[in-house]
Coordinates of C-alpha atoms in Angstrom, one line a residue:
Chain A
M1 CA -68.2 48.6 -97.6
K2 CA -69.1 52.1 -98.6
S3 CA -72.5 53.4 -97.7
T4 CA -74.7 55.9 -99.3
E5 CA -77.4 57.7 -97.4
L6 CA -80.8 57.7 -99.0
Q7 CA -82.4 61.1 -99.0
P8 CA -85.8 61.0 -97.5
S9 CA -87.0 63.9 -99.5
T10 CA -86.9 65.1 -103.1
P11 CA -83.5 65.9 -104.6
A12 CA -82.1 69.3 -104.7
A13 CA -82.6 71.5 -107.7
G14 CA -80.5 70.3 -110.6
E15 CA -79.7 67.1 -109.0
T16 CA -80.9 63.8 -110.6
A17 CA -81.8 61.1 -108.3
L18 CA -83.7 57.9 -108.5
P19 CA -86.7 57.2 -106.3
V20 CA -86.5 53.9 -104.5
M21 CA -88.8 52.0 -102.2
T22 CA -87.4 50.9 -98.9
N23 CA -89.0 49.3 -96.0
A24 CA -88.9 52.6 -94.4
G25 CA -90.8 54.3 -97.2
T26 CA -89.8 56.0 -100.4
A27 CA -86.3 57.6 -100.6
M28 CA -84.1 59.1 -103.2
L29 CA -80.9 57.4 -104.4
K30 CA -78.1 59.9 -104.8
P31 CA -76.4 59.9 -108.3
S32 CA -73.1 59.5 -106.7
A33 CA -74.1 56.2 -105.1
E34 CA -71.7 53.4 -106.0
I35 CA -72.7 49.9 -107.0
G36 CA -72.2 47.6 -104.0
S37 CA -72.6 50.3 -101.5
Q38 CA -75.1 49.9 -98.8
L39 CA -78.0 52.3 -98.8
Y40 CA -79.5 53.5 -95.6
R41 CA -81.8 56.1 -94.3
S42 CA -80.6 58.1 -91.4
D43 CA -84.1 58.8 -90.4
A44 CA -85.0 55.2 -90.3
P45 CA -85.5 53.7 -86.8
F46 CA -82.1 52.7 -85.3
G47 CA -80.4 53.9 -88.5
R48 CA -81.5 50.7 -90.2
I49 CA -79.7 49.6 -93.3
D50 CA -82.3 49.1 -96.0
C51 CA -80.6 47.4 -98.9
T52 CA -77.5 47.1 -101.1
Y53 CA -77.2 49.1 -104.3
S54 CA -76.6 46.4 -106.8
C55 CA -77.3 47.8 -110.3
A56 CA -77.1 51.1 -112.0
S57 CA -80.1 50.9 -114.2
Q58 CA -83.3 52.4 -112.9
P59 CA -85.7 49.5 -113.3
S60 CA -83.2 47.1 -111.8
I61 CA -82.4 49.4 -108.9
H62 CA -86.0 49.5 -108.0
N63 CA -86.4 45.8 -108.2
H64 CA -83.1 44.9 -106.5
I65 CA -83.5 47.3 -103.6
S66 CA -87.2 46.7 -103.2
S67 CA -88.3 45.4 -99.9
E68 CA -91.2 43.4 -101.3
P69 CA -91.2 39.7 -100.2
P70 CA -90.1 37.0 -102.7
S71 CA -92.8 35.5 -105.0
L72 CA -94.9 32.6 -103.7
T73 CA -93.7 30.1 -106.4
F74 CA -90.1 30.6 -105.5
A75 CA -90.8 30.1 -101.9
L76 CA -92.6 26.8 -102.5
L77 CA -89.8 25.3 -104.7
P78 CA -87.8 23.7 -101.9
S79 CA -91.0 22.1 -100.6
F80 CA -91.9 20.7 -104.0
F81 CA -88.5 19.1 -104.4
S82 CA -88.7 17.6 -101.0
A83 CA -92.1 16.1 -101.8
V84 CA -90.7 14.7 -105.0
L85 CA -87.8 13.1 -103.1
V86 CA -90.1 11.6 -100.6
V87 CA -92.3 10.0 -103.3
V88 CA -89.3 8.7 -105.2
G89 CA -87.8 7.4 -102.0
W90 CA -91.0 5.6 -101.2
Y91 CA -91.2 4.0 -104.6
V92 CA -87.6 2.8 -104.5
V93 CA -88.0 1.2 -101.0
N94 CA -91.3 -0.4 -101.9
K95 CA -89.9 -1.8 -105.2
A96 CA -86.8 -3.2 -103.3
Q97 CA -89.1 -4.9 -100.8
S98 CA -91.3 -6.3 -103.6
N99 CA -88.3 -7.6 -105.5
R100 CA -86.9 -9.3 -102.4
E101 CA -90.2 -11.1 -101.9
R102 CA -90.3 -12.2 -105.6
R103 CA -86.7 -13.5 -105.4
K104 CA -87.7 -15.5 -102.4
Q105 CA -90.6 -17.1 -104.3
I106 CA -88.3 -17.9 -107.2
R107 CA -85.9 -19.7 -104.9
E108 CA -88.7 -21.7 -103.3
Y109 CA -90.0 -22.6 -106.8
I110 CA -86.5 -23.7 -107.7
S111 CA -86.2 -25.9 -104.6
D112 CA -89.5 -27.6 -105.6
L113 CA -88.1 -28.2 -109.1
C114 CA -84.9 -29.7 -107.8
E115 CA -86.9 -32.1 -105.6
N116 CA -89.1 -33.1 -108.5
L117 CA -86.0 -33.7 -110.7
E118 CA -84.5 -36.0 -108.1
E119 CA -87.8 -38.0 -107.9
I120 CA -87.9 -38.3 -111.7
E121 CA -84.3 -39.3 -111.9
A122 CA -84.8 -42.0 -109.2
L123 CA -87.9 -43.3 -111.0
A124 CA -86.2 -43.5 -114.4
I125 CA -83.1 -45.2 -113.0
T126 CA -85.3 -47.8 -111.2
Y127 CA -87.2 -48.3 -114.5
H128 CA -84.1 -48.9 -116.6
T129 CA -82.3 -51.0 -114.0
T130 CA -85.1 -53.5 -113.3
E131 CA -87.4 -55.6 -115.4
R132 CA -89.7 -53.6 -117.5
A133 CA -92.7 -52.1 -115.6
E134 CA -95.2 -50.7 -118.0
E135 CA -97.0 -48.7 -115.3
K136 CA -93.8 -46.8 -114.7
E137 CA -93.6 -45.7 -118.3
Q138 CA -96.6 -43.4 -118.2
E139 CA -95.6 -42.2 -114.8
I140 CA -92.2 -41.1 -116.1
I141 CA -93.7 -39.4 -119.2
S142 CA -96.2 -37.6 -117.0
K143 CA -93.8 -36.4 -114.4
L144 CA -91.2 -35.4 -117.0
G145 CA -93.9 -33.4 -118.9
R146 CA -95.0 -31.6 -115.7
F147 CA -91.4 -30.8 -114.9
E148 CA -90.7 -29.4 -118.4
K149 CA -93.8 -27.2 -118.3
A150 CA -92.8 -26.0 -114.8
C151 CA -89.4 -25.0 -116.1
S152 CA -90.8 -23.2 -119.0
I153 CA -92.9 -21.0 -116.6
L154 CA -89.8 -19.7 -114.8
P155 CA -89.3 -16.5 -116.9
Q156 CA -92.9 -15.5 -116.2
F157 CA -92.0 -14.7 -112.6
T158 CA -90.7 -11.3 -113.7
E159 CA -92.5 -10.9 -117.0
S160 CA -95.0 -8.4 -115.5
Q161 CA -92.2 -6.2 -114.2
K162 CA -91.3 -3.5 -116.7
Y163 CA -88.6 -1.7 -114.7
L164 CA -86.2 -2.8 -112.0
K165 CA -86.9 -6.5 -112.4
A166 CA -86.2 -8.8 -109.5
V167 CA -84.1 -11.0 -111.7
P168 CA -83.5 -10.5 -115.5
A169 CA -85.7 -12.9 -117.5
S170 CA -82.7 -14.2 -119.4
K171 CA -81.3 -15.6 -116.1
L172 CA -84.5 -17.4 -115.3
S173 CA -84.5 -19.8 -118.3
V174 CA -83.4 -23.4 -118.2
D175 CA -81.8 -24.2 -121.5
A176 CA -84.4 -26.2 -123.5
K177 CA -81.6 -28.3 -124.9
L178 CA -80.7 -29.7 -121.5
L179 CA -84.4 -30.6 -120.9
Q180 CA -84.5 -32.3 -124.3
I181 CA -81.4 -34.3 -123.6
L182 CA -82.9 -35.3 -120.2
R183 CA -86.1 -36.5 -121.8
K184 CA -84.3 -38.4 -124.5
A185 CA -82.1 -40.1 -122.0
M186 CA -85.1 -41.3 -120.1
T187 CA -87.7 -42.1 -122.8
L188 CA -86.1 -42.6 -126.2
E189 CA -83.9 -45.7 -125.9
H190 CA -84.5 -48.8 -123.8
F191 CA -88.0 -47.5 -123.3
G192 CA -91.3 -49.2 -124.0
D193 CA -90.7 -52.3 -126.1
E194 CA -87.0 -51.5 -126.4
H195 CA -86.6 -52.3 -122.8
S196 CA -84.4 -55.4 -123.0
G197 CA -84.2 -56.1 -119.3
A198 CA -82.5 -54.7 -116.3
L199 CA -79.4 -52.6 -117.1
S200 CA -76.4 -52.4 -114.8
R201 CA -76.1 -49.2 -112.7
R202 CA -72.8 -48.6 -114.5
H203 CA -74.3 -49.0 -118.0
D204 CA -73.6 -46.1 -120.4
H205 CA -77.3 -45.5 -120.7
I206 CA -77.6 -45.0 -116.9
Q207 CA -74.5 -42.8 -116.8
N208 CA -75.9 -40.6 -119.6
L209 CA -79.2 -40.4 -117.7
E210 CA -77.5 -39.3 -114.5
L211 CA -75.3 -36.8 -116.4
A212 CA -78.3 -35.3 -118.1
S213 CA -80.1 -34.9 -114.8
D214 CA -76.9 -33.3 -113.2
N215 CA -76.8 -30.8 -116.0
V216 CA -80.4 -29.7 -115.4
Q217 CA -79.8 -29.6 -111.7
E218 CA -76.8 -27.4 -112.2
A219 CA -78.8 -25.0 -114.4
L220 CA -81.5 -24.8 -111.6
E221 CA -78.9 -24.1 -109.0
K222 CA -77.4 -21.3 -111.1
I223 CA -80.9 -19.7 -111.3
R224 CA -81.2 -20.1 -107.5
V225 CA -77.8 -18.3 -107.0
D226 CA -78.8 -15.5 -109.4
S227 CA -82.0 -15.0 -107.3
L228 CA -80.2 -14.4 -104.1
D229 CA -80.6 -11.1 -102.3
Chain B
M1 CA -94.0 -27.1 -153.1
K2 CA -96.6 -24.5 -151.9
P3 CA -99.1 -26.0 -149.5
V4 CA -102.7 -26.1 -150.7
E5 CA -104.0 -25.2 -147.3
T6 CA -102.9 -25.3 -143.6
I7 CA -104.5 -27.7 -141.2
R8 CA -104.2 -27.2 -137.5
I9 CA -104.3 -30.2 -135.1
S10 CA -104.4 -30.1 -131.3
V11 CA -103.0 -33.3 -129.7
A12 CA -104.8 -32.6 -126.5
K13 CA -108.2 -31.8 -128.0
Q14 CA -108.3 -34.2 -131.0
F15 CA -106.2 -37.1 -129.9
T16 CA -105.3 -37.5 -126.2
K17 CA -104.0 -35.8 -123.1
L18 CA -102.0 -38.9 -122.3
P19 CA -99.7 -39.7 -125.3
G20 CA -98.4 -43.2 -125.1
L21 CA -95.4 -45.0 -126.5
R22 CA -94.0 -45.6 -130.0
Y23 CA -96.1 -48.2 -131.7
I24 CA -99.8 -49.1 -131.8
R25 CA -99.1 -52.6 -130.5
L26 CA -97.5 -51.1 -127.3
G27 CA -100.7 -49.4 -126.2
P28 CA -103.2 -46.7 -127.0
F29 CA -102.5 -43.2 -128.2
S30 CA -99.1 -44.1 -129.7
G31 CA -97.0 -42.0 -132.0
E32 CA -97.7 -44.4 -134.8
E33 CA -101.4 -44.0 -134.3
F34 CA -101.2 -40.2 -134.2
R35 CA -99.2 -40.2 -137.4
K36 CA -101.6 -42.5 -139.3
K37 CA -104.7 -40.6 -138.1
F38 CA -103.6 -37.0 -138.4
L39 CA -100.4 -36.4 -140.4
L40 CA -100.1 -38.7 -143.4
E41 CA -103.2 -37.8 -145.4
P42 CA -103.0 -34.0 -145.2
L43 CA -99.3 -34.0 -146.1
R44 CA -99.9 -36.5 -148.9
Q45 CA -102.4 -34.1 -150.4
G46 CA -99.9 -31.3 -150.3
N47 CA -101.2 -29.5 -147.3
A48 CA -99.3 -28.0 -144.5
V49 CA -99.9 -29.2 -140.9
I50 CA -99.4 -27.3 -137.7
V51 CA -99.6 -29.4 -134.6
D52 CA -100.4 -27.9 -131.2
L53 CA -98.5 -30.0 -128.6
D54 CA -99.8 -28.2 -125.5
G55 CA -102.4 -29.4 -123.1
V56 CA -101.0 -32.9 -122.5
R57 CA -99.4 -34.5 -119.5
G58 CA -96.2 -35.0 -121.4
Y59 CA -94.5 -36.8 -124.3
G60 CA -92.1 -39.7 -124.4
S61 CA -89.3 -39.0 -126.9
S62 CA -90.3 -42.2 -128.7
F63 CA -93.8 -40.9 -129.3
L64 CA -92.5 -37.7 -130.9
E65 CA -89.9 -39.5 -133.0
E66 CA -92.4 -42.0 -134.3
A67 CA -95.1 -39.4 -135.0
F68 CA -92.9 -36.8 -136.8
G69 CA -89.8 -38.7 -137.8
G70 CA -92.0 -41.6 -138.9
T71 CA -94.0 -39.3 -141.1
V72 CA -90.9 -38.1 -143.0
R73 CA -89.8 -41.7 -143.5
E74 CA -93.2 -43.1 -144.5
L75 CA -93.9 -40.3 -147.0
N76 CA -90.3 -40.1 -148.0
L77 CA -90.4 -36.4 -147.7
D78 CA -87.6 -34.1 -148.5
I79 CA -86.2 -32.7 -145.2
D80 CA -86.6 -29.1 -146.2
D81 CA -90.2 -29.8 -147.4
A82 CA -91.0 -31.5 -144.2
L83 CA -89.6 -28.6 -142.1
E84 CA -91.7 -26.2 -144.2
R85 CA -95.0 -28.1 -144.1
L86 CA -94.9 -30.0 -140.8
K87 CA -94.7 -27.6 -137.9
V88 CA -95.5 -27.6 -134.2
E89 CA -96.6 -25.0 -131.7
T90 CA -95.9 -25.3 -128.1
S91 CA -95.1 -23.3 -125.0
V92 CA -92.5 -25.9 -124.0
P93 CA -89.3 -25.1 -125.9
S94 CA -87.7 -28.6 -125.4
W95 CA -90.6 -30.3 -127.2
Q96 CA -90.1 -27.9 -130.1
L97 CA -86.4 -28.8 -130.2
D98 CA -87.2 -32.5 -130.1
V99 CA -89.6 -32.4 -133.0
D100 CA -87.2 -30.3 -135.1
E101 CA -84.4 -32.8 -134.5
Y102 CA -86.5 -35.8 -135.3
I103 CA -87.6 -34.4 -138.6
R104 CA -84.0 -33.5 -139.5
T105 CA -82.6 -36.9 -138.6
A106 CA -85.6 -39.0 -139.7
K107 CA -83.9 -40.7 -142.6
T108 CA -80.6 -41.3 -140.8
R109 CA -81.9 -42.6 -137.5
K110 CA -81.8 -46.2 -136.6
I111 CA -85.3 -47.3 -135.7
P112 CA -86.2 -50.4 -133.8
S113 CA -88.3 -52.9 -135.7
N114 CA -92.1 -52.7 -135.4
S115 CA -92.7 -56.4 -135.0

């Protein structure tokens, strides 16, 4: 790389030169200086190289070869980006932990629902396969009602989350049609005064009841799988 | 037929939190009782009725069928008119489905005799 010596003093008569600031004080840039050449002052301590001549226009020269320190804003930029990254990283980790906890709660809730469903199914089968027991009728209606309400609450587990939901709300719904079929299987026919005596375990009515229960069970299991980590 | 006014009924607050079976003779708070007390007269007078199903322990399908399907049969309502003037509100979607189905199939469903 070429080098051009900066003149420490004023230019000679007839010679046009540009004053420049260096870290060794003011100097004069020779008109013959080429862009890209390194400028130096021979009178600077240890022949120190001051700067590189990067532009031909006067204002730019002064700025480019100035030895002033960079602006404060520019210096703080990397720190700002680091801080932003830290905050975003914290949020993401925190959100992931919170979602893991929420999914665990959903799975536990599903387990309880599955248990309840098994109890209701057993109760209904016993009711239909034995002589009519009126006290069981209200019990079936009550337990079924509570079960249906509990299923309808499932989507609310993630309703309060606007972003990055633990599980999409659409995957937390039990098809209302399945619940309707289950209730009809248990409480529409052969129920109340239609109860005509004990049915066989293999009777169509009992088979339909078991099938309806299986379908709801399957829907709950699917939600449980969708809620795995 | 444009309803004269809309009447709101809450099963839990105005009738019972423990709905019973189908007919009055089978026990208290039956579907038949609910129909006679709350649905027939307002609809006969040309009003619309909105029934809030929430707040109860649960419903037997026979209760819902007798209350809503039974209303359509007793008043001999046109199905579209019944769907327009007889509505339910509930947070449990399967109850809504049930009532809609019983209104639609009221005239074709085979009902056990009330004797």
